[in-house]
Protein backbone atom coordinates (compact mmCIF):
# COMPACT_ATOMS: atom_id res chain seq x y z
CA UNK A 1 0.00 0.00 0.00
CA UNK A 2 1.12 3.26 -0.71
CA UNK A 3 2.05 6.30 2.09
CA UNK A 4 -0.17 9.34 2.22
CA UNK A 5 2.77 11.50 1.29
CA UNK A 6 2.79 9.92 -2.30
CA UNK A 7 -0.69 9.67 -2.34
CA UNK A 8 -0.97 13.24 -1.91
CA UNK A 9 1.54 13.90 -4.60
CA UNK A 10 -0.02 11.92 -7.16
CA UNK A 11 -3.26 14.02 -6.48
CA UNK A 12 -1.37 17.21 -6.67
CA UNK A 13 -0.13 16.34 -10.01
CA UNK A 14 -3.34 14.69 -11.31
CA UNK A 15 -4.99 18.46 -10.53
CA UNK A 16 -2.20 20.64 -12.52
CA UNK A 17 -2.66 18.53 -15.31
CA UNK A 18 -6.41 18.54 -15.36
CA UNK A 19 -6.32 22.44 -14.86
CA UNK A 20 -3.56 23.55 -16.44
CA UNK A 21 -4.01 25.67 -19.57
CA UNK A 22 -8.04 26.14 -18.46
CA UNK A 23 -7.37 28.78 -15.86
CA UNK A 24 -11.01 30.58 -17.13
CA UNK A 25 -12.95 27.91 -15.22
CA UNK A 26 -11.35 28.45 -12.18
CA UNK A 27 -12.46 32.29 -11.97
CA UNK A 28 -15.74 33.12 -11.18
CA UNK A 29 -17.22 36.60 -12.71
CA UNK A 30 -18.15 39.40 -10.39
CA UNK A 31 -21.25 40.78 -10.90
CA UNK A 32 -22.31 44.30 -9.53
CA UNK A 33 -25.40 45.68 -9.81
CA UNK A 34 -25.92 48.35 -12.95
CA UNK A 35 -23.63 46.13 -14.78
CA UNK A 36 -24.82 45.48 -18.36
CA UNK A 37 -25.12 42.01 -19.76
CA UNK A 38 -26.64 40.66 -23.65
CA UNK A 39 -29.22 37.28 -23.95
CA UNK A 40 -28.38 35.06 -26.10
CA UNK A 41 -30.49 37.30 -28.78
CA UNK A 42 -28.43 40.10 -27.78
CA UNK A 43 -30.93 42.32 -26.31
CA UNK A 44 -29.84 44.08 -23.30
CA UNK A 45 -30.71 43.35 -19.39
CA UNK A 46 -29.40 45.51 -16.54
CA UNK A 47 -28.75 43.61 -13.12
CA UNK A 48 -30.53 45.21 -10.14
CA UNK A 49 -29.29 43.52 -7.39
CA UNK A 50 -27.15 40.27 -6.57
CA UNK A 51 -27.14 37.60 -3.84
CA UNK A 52 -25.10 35.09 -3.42
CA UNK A 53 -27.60 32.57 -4.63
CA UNK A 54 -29.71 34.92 -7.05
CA UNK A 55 -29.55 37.79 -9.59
CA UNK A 56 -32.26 40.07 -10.17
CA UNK A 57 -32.30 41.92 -13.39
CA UNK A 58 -34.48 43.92 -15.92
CA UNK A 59 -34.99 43.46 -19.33
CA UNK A 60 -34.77 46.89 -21.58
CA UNK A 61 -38.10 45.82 -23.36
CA UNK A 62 -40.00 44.92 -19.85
CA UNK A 63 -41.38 47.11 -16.78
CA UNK A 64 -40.97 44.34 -14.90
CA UNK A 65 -37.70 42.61 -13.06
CA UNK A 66 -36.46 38.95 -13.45
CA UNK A 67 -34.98 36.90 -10.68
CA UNK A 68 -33.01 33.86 -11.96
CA UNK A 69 -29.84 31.41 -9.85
CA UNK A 70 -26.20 33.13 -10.27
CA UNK A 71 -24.92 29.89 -12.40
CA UNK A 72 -27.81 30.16 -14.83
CA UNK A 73 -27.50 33.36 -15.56
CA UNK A 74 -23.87 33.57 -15.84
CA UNK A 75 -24.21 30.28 -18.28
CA UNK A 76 -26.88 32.51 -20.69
CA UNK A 77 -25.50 35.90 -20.32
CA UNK A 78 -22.48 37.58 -21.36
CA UNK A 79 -21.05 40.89 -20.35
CA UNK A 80 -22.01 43.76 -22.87
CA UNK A 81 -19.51 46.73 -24.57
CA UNK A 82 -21.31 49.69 -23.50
């Protein structure tokens, strides 16, 4: 049976190589609110207010705001160049 030490190392080196070169997954995208993001249509939302769970956000073409989880949002929206 193997020691922990070498154990440990193996594990160490089994993480650099499955991470290395992919740095972009490893940060995670602030969000603040007024910060201006595009739909996958490309119209324009505005985020109102975050959580650490939940963004709310409004929609240039609604009154009304949208609440939707942090990961699914982040997955369907992308930052916008205005």
């Amino acid at each position: 049976m193997r020691n922990s030490a070498a154990l440990i190392e193996r594990f160490k080196a089994q993480l650099q190589r499955n991470y290395s070169g992919n740095e972009s997954c490893l940060q995670v995208r602030e969000v603040a609110p007024g910060d201006r993001f595009k739909d996958g249509y490309g119209r324009l939302v505005t985020v109102i207010a975050v959580s650490p769970n939940t963004i709310i956000f409004r929609r240039d073409v609604y009154d009304k705001n949208c609440e939707t989880r942090r990961d699914k949002f982040l997955k369907e929206f992308v930052e916008a160049d205005v």
